[in-house]
PDB file of C-alpha atoms in Angstrom:
ATOM      1  CA  MET L1077       0.000   0.000   0.000  1.00  0.00           C
ATOM      2  CA  THR L1078       1.256   3.452  -0.830  1.00  0.00           C
ATOM      3  CA  PRO L1079       2.145   5.958   1.910  1.00  0.00           C
ATOM      4  CA  ASP L1080      -0.656   8.254   0.649  1.00  0.00           C
ATOM      5  CA  LEU L1081      -3.200   5.479   1.004  1.00  0.00           C
ATOM      6  CA  LYS L1082      -1.982   4.688   4.528  1.00  0.00           C
ATOM      7  CA  THR L1083      -2.293   8.369   5.439  1.00  0.00           C
ATOM      8  CA  ARG L1084      -5.873   8.421   4.095  1.00  0.00           C
ATOM      9  CA  ALA L1085      -6.682   5.216   5.989  1.00  0.00           C
ATOM     10  CA  ALA L1086      -5.280   6.639   9.236  1.00  0.00           C
ATOM     11  CA  ALA L1087      -7.340   9.821   8.843  1.00  0.00           C
ATOM     12  CA  LEU L1088     -10.436   7.760   8.053  1.00  0.00           C
ATOM     13  CA  LEU L1089      -9.986   5.628  11.170  1.00  0.00           C
ATOM     14  CA  LYS L1090      -9.499   8.737  13.301  1.00  0.00           C
ATOM     15  CA  SER L1091     -12.748  10.226  11.947  1.00  0.00           C
ATOM     16  CA  TYR L1092     -14.676   7.017  12.523  1.00  0.00           C
ATOM     17  CA  GLN L1093     -13.325   6.716  16.053  1.00  0.00           C
ATOM     18  CA  ALA L1094     -14.258  10.333  16.798  1.00  0.00           C
ATOM     19  CA  GLN L1095     -17.853   9.533  15.762  1.00  0.00           C
ATOM     20  CA  GLY L1096     -17.873   6.214  17.640  1.00  0.00           C
ATOM     21  CA  LEU L1097     -18.484   4.238  14.430  1.00  0.00           C
ATOM     22  CA  LYS L1098     -17.280   0.768  13.508  1.00  0.00           C
ATOM     23  CA  ILE L1099     -16.565  -0.664  10.039  1.00  0.00           C
ATOM     24  CA  ALA L1100     -17.105  -4.070   8.458  1.00  0.00           C
ATOM     25  CA  THR L1101     -15.817  -5.088   5.036  1.00  0.00           C
ATOM     26  CA  ALA L1102     -17.155  -7.673   2.562  1.00  0.00           C
ATOM     27  CA  GLU L1103     -14.545  -8.319  -0.094  1.00  0.00           C
ATOM     28  CA  SER L1104     -14.438 -10.598  -3.078  1.00  0.00           C
ATOM     29  CA  CYS L1105     -11.923  -9.576  -5.767  1.00  0.00           C
ATOM     30  CA  THR L1106      -9.782  -7.638  -3.273  1.00  0.00           C
ATOM     31  CA  GLY L1107      -9.463 -10.668  -1.006  1.00  0.00           C
ATOM     32  CA  GLY L1108      -9.259  -8.666   2.222  1.00  0.00           C
ATOM     33  CA  LEU L1109      -6.978  -5.859   1.032  1.00  0.00           C
ATOM     34  CA  VAL L1110      -9.273  -3.124   2.429  1.00  0.00           C
ATOM     35  CA  ALA L1111      -9.334  -4.796   5.846  1.00  0.00           C
ATOM     36  CA  ALA L1112      -5.561  -5.306   5.617  1.00  0.00           C
ATOM     37  CA  LEU L1113      -4.988  -1.622   4.830  1.00  0.00           C
ATOM     38  CA  LEU L1114      -7.164  -0.485   7.731  1.00  0.00           C
ATOM     39  CA  THR L1115      -5.679  -2.922  10.217  1.00  0.00           C
ATOM     40  CA  GLU L1116      -2.153  -1.920   9.251  1.00  0.00           C
ATOM     41  CA  ILE L1117      -2.809   1.281  11.243  1.00  0.00           C
ATOM     42  CA  ALA L1118      -2.104   1.082  14.978  1.00  0.00           C
ATOM     43  CA  GLY L1119      -5.282   1.472  17.009  1.00  0.00           C
ATOM     44  CA  SER L1120      -7.525   0.224  14.183  1.00  0.00           C
ATOM     45  CA  SER L1121      -9.176  -2.271  16.544  1.00  0.00           C
ATOM     46  CA  ALA L1122     -11.236   0.618  17.916  1.00  0.00           C
ATOM     47  CA  VAL L1123     -12.907   0.972  14.494  1.00  0.00           C
ATOM     48  CA  VAL L1124     -12.528  -2.186  12.404  1.00  0.00           C
ATOM     49  CA  GLU L1125     -15.187  -4.570  13.671  1.00  0.00           C
ATOM     50  CA  ARG L1126     -14.636  -7.423  11.186  1.00  0.00           C
ATOM     51  CA  GLY L1127     -13.903  -8.310   7.599  1.00  0.00           C
ATOM     52  CA  PHE L1128     -15.489 -10.965   5.424  1.00  0.00           C
ATOM     53  CA  VAL L1129     -13.532 -12.381   2.496  1.00  0.00           C
ATOM     54  CA  THR L1130     -16.369 -13.813   0.420  1.00  0.00           C
ATOM     55  CA  TYR L1131     -14.502 -14.912  -2.675  1.00  0.00           C
ATOM     56  CA  SER L1132     -16.839 -17.756  -3.629  1.00  0.00           C
ATOM     57  CA  ASN L1133     -20.569 -17.488  -4.257  1.00  0.00           C
ATOM     58  CA  GLU L1134     -21.112 -19.955  -1.414  1.00  0.00           C
ATOM     59  CA  ALA L1135     -19.186 -17.721   0.982  1.00  0.00           C
ATOM     60  CA  LYS L1136     -21.330 -14.750  -0.033  1.00  0.00           C
ATOM     61  CA  THR L1137     -24.434 -16.774   0.784  1.00  0.00           C
ATOM     62  CA  GLU L1138     -23.224 -18.603   3.899  1.00  0.00           C
ATOM     63  CA  LEU L1139     -21.285 -15.815   5.632  1.00  0.00           C
ATOM     64  CA  ILE L1140     -23.262 -12.675   4.821  1.00  0.00           C
ATOM     65  CA  GLY L1141     -26.623 -13.931   3.593  1.00  0.00           C
ATOM     66  CA  VAL L1142     -26.510 -12.938  -0.074  1.00  0.00           C
ATOM     67  CA  PRO L1143     -29.406 -14.887  -1.609  1.00  0.00           C
ATOM     68  CA  ALA L1144     -28.186 -17.604  -3.993  1.00  0.00           C
ATOM     69  CA  ASP L1145     -31.006 -16.744  -6.398  1.00  0.00           C
ATOM     70  CA  LEU L1146     -29.798 -13.114  -6.519  1.00  0.00           C
ATOM     71  CA  ILE L1147     -26.340 -14.329  -7.532  1.00  0.00           C
ATOM     72  CA  ALA L1148     -27.864 -16.729 -10.086  1.00  0.00           C
ATOM     73  CA  ALA L1149     -30.014 -13.987 -11.602  1.00  0.00           C
ATOM     74  CA  ASN L1150     -27.406 -11.205 -11.724  1.00  0.00           C
ATOM     75  CA  GLY L1151     -24.004 -12.838 -11.415  1.00  0.00           C
ATOM     76  CA  ALA L1152     -21.632 -12.345  -8.505  1.00  0.00           C
ATOM     77  CA  VAL L1153     -20.177  -9.244 -10.166  1.00  0.00           C
ATOM     78  CA  SER L1154     -23.229  -6.988 -10.205  1.00  0.00           C
ATOM     79  CA  GLY L1155     -24.809  -4.047  -8.467  1.00  0.00           C
ATOM     80  CA  PRO L1156     -27.509  -6.074  -6.719  1.00  0.00           C
ATOM     81  CA  VAL L1157     -24.932  -8.494  -5.295  1.00  0.00           C
ATOM     82  CA  ALA L1158     -22.619  -5.671  -4.159  1.00  0.00           C
ATOM     83  CA  ARG L1159     -25.560  -4.054  -2.363  1.00  0.00           C
ATOM     84  CA  ALA L1160     -26.554  -7.368  -0.754  1.00  0.00           C
ATOM     85  CA  MET L1161     -22.944  -7.934   0.325  1.00  0.00           C
ATOM     86  CA  ALA L1162     -22.739  -4.556   2.079  1.00  0.00           C
ATOM     87  CA  GLU L1163     -26.143  -4.980   3.693  1.00  0.00           C
ATOM     88  CA  GLY L1164     -25.291  -8.555   4.696  1.00  0.00           C
ATOM     89  CA  ALA L1165     -21.970  -7.528   6.222  1.00  0.00           C
ATOM     90  CA  LEU L1166     -23.782  -4.895   8.266  1.00  0.00           C
ATOM     91  CA  ALA L1167     -26.451  -7.387   9.370  1.00  0.00           C
ATOM     92  CA  HIS L1168     -23.882 -10.068  10.281  1.00  0.00           C
ATOM     93  CA  SER L1169     -21.620  -7.785  12.310  1.00  0.00           C
ATOM     94  CA  ARG L1170     -21.694  -5.188  15.052  1.00  0.00           C
ATOM     95  CA  ALA L1171     -20.522  -2.488  12.648  1.00  0.00           C
ATOM     96  CA  ASP L1172     -22.237   0.788  11.835  1.00  0.00           C
ATOM     97  CA  VAL L1173     -20.906   1.020   8.272  1.00  0.00           C
ATOM     98  CA  ALA L1174     -20.090  -1.725   5.767  1.00  0.00           C
ATOM     99  CA  VAL L1175     -18.349  -1.578   2.420  1.00  0.00           C
ATOM    100  CA  ALA L1176     -18.460  -4.327  -0.220  1.00  0.00           C
ATOM    101  CA  ILE L1177     -16.422  -5.039  -3.340  1.00  0.00           C
ATOM    102  CA  THR L1178     -17.028  -7.598  -6.093  1.00  0.00           C
ATOM    103  CA  GLY L1179     -15.309  -7.555  -9.448  1.00  0.00           C
ATOM    104  CA  ILE L1180     -13.187  -9.143 -12.126  1.00  0.00           C
ATOM    105  CA  ALA L1181      -9.525  -8.385 -11.481  1.00  0.00           C
ATOM    106  CA  GLY L1182      -8.241 -10.596 -14.296  1.00  0.00           C
ATOM    107  CA  PRO L1183      -6.323 -11.621 -16.161  1.00  0.00           C
ATOM    108  CA  GLY L1184      -9.108 -14.068 -17.051  1.00  0.00           C
ATOM    109  CA  GLY L1185     -12.735 -14.344 -16.054  1.00  0.00           C
ATOM    110  CA  GLY L1186     -14.070 -11.479 -18.116  1.00  0.00           C
ATOM    111  CA  SER L1187     -16.674 -11.517 -20.872  1.00  0.00           C
ATOM    112  CA  ALA L1188     -18.115  -9.026 -23.331  1.00  0.00           C
ATOM    113  CA  ALA L1189     -20.872  -8.168 -20.849  1.00  0.00           C
ATOM    114  CA  LYS L1190     -18.587  -8.173 -17.817  1.00  0.00           C
ATOM    115  CA  PRO L1191     -15.025  -7.378 -18.888  1.00  0.00           C
ATOM    116  CA  VAL L1192     -11.859  -7.631 -16.837  1.00  0.00           C
ATOM    117  CA  GLY L1193     -11.611  -4.490 -14.730  1.00  0.00           C
ATOM    118  CA  LEU L1194     -15.334  -4.274 -13.932  1.00  0.00           C
ATOM    119  CA  VAL L1195     -15.830  -3.731 -10.201  1.00  0.00           C
ATOM    120  CA  HIS L1196     -19.039  -3.108  -8.262  1.00  0.00           C
ATOM    121  CA  PHE L1197     -18.968  -1.429  -4.857  1.00  0.00           C
ATOM    122  CA  ALA L1198     -21.549  -0.723  -2.208  1.00  0.00           C
ATOM    123  CA  VAL L1199     -21.472   1.044   1.122  1.00  0.00           C
ATOM    124  CA  THR L1200     -24.204   1.141   3.698  1.00  0.00           C
ATOM    125  CA  ARG L1201     -24.644   2.743   7.065  1.00  0.00           C
ATOM    126  CA  LYS L1202     -27.231   1.948   9.716  1.00  0.00           C
ATOM    127  CA  GLY L1203     -30.317   4.011   9.018  1.00  0.00           C
ATOM    128  CA  ALA L1204     -29.130   5.216   5.603  1.00  0.00           C
ATOM    129  CA  ALA L1205     -29.654   4.127   2.017  1.00  0.00           C
ATOM    130  CA  THR L1206     -27.105   1.799   0.432  1.00  0.00           C
ATOM    131  CA  ILE L1207     -24.927   3.473  -2.187  1.00  0.00           C
ATOM    132  CA  HIS L1208     -23.782   1.493  -5.234  1.00  0.00           C
ATOM    133  CA  LEU L1209     -20.900   2.384  -7.526  1.00  0.00           C
ATOM    134  CA  GLU L1210     -19.772   0.704 -10.742  1.00  0.00           C
ATOM    135  CA  ARG L1211     -16.281   1.179 -12.133  1.00  0.00           C
ATOM    136  CA  HIS L1212     -14.698   0.032 -15.384  1.00  0.00           C
ATOM    137  CA  TYR L1213     -10.946   0.162 -14.839  1.00  0.00           C
ATOM    138  CA  GLY L1214     -10.067  -1.826 -17.934  1.00  0.00           C
ATOM    139  CA  ASP L1215      -7.565  -4.651 -18.196  1.00  0.00           C
ATOM    140  CA  LEU L1216      -4.810  -2.898 -16.215  1.00  0.00           C
ATOM    141  CA  GLY L1217      -3.483  -6.087 -14.687  1.00  0.00           C
ATOM    142  CA  ARG L1218      -4.714  -7.829 -11.560  1.00  0.00           C
ATOM    143  CA  GLU L1219      -2.605  -5.854  -9.102  1.00  0.00           C
ATOM    144  CA  LYS L1220      -3.670  -2.450 -10.442  1.00  0.00           C
ATOM    145  CA  VAL L1221      -7.366  -3.326 -10.629  1.00  0.00           C
ATOM    146  CA  ARG L1222      -7.270  -4.501  -7.019  1.00  0.00           C
ATOM    147  CA  ALA L1223      -5.307  -1.415  -5.894  1.00  0.00           C
ATOM    148  CA  ARG L1224      -7.805   0.909  -7.586  1.00  0.00           C
ATOM    149  CA  ALA L1225     -10.655  -0.982  -5.954  1.00  0.00           C
ATOM    150  CA  VAL L1226      -9.091  -0.486  -2.512  1.00  0.00           C
ATOM    151  CA  GLU L1227      -8.781   3.259  -3.179  1.00  0.00           C
ATOM    152  CA  GLU L1228     -12.420   3.449  -4.295  1.00  0.00           C
ATOM    153  CA  ALA L1229     -13.607   1.537  -1.238  1.00  0.00           C
ATOM    154  CA  LEU L1230     -11.713   3.945   0.995  1.00  0.00           C
ATOM    155  CA  GLY L1231     -13.467   6.817  -0.770  1.00  0.00           C
ATOM    156  CA  LEU L1232     -16.859   5.231  -0.137  1.00  0.00           C
ATOM    157  CA  LEU L1233     -16.036   4.800   3.545  1.00  0.00           C
ATOM    158  CA  GLU L1234     -15.061   8.493   3.637  1.00  0.00           C
ATOM    159  CA  GLN L1235     -18.361   9.385   1.937  1.00  0.00           C
ATOM    160  CA  ALA L1236     -20.349   7.316   4.453  1.00  0.00           C
ATOM    161  CA  LEU L1237     -19.125   9.592   7.248  1.00  0.00           C
ATOM    162  CA  GLY L1238     -21.455  12.266   5.867  1.00  0.00           C
TER     163      GLY L1238
END
């Protein structure tokens, strides 16, 4: 993680702690990188409640309650599934805010309808509407797609502060 990203993460954690808020993450294509970034900061345990790495469809269903029929109807990489992941992470944790990421980091796995570099995000906060974001990063390489996704997720967590 870059020093700038660590600085942003530290500031984010400080703001969440000041408001008494806790975070949960639900990550698929990033495999826990958002949780790793946040927990790299000393004192993060005051804010980071838990992280779910839900890489498989079964994990999405079993760990955070994403309906299997929603995945079947829309695909794991979709807005409805990202929303359900964020809402499920919130429901299956003691957090106040949850962020979710599902995408195709590559190099394979893409299609014409869902190309490599497509990532869906969602963030939700208790008592607020879930926000969905779709990004098309292109086939930048797995590492860069995942890094961009982490940055975007951090931005959504910043936005959720209000």
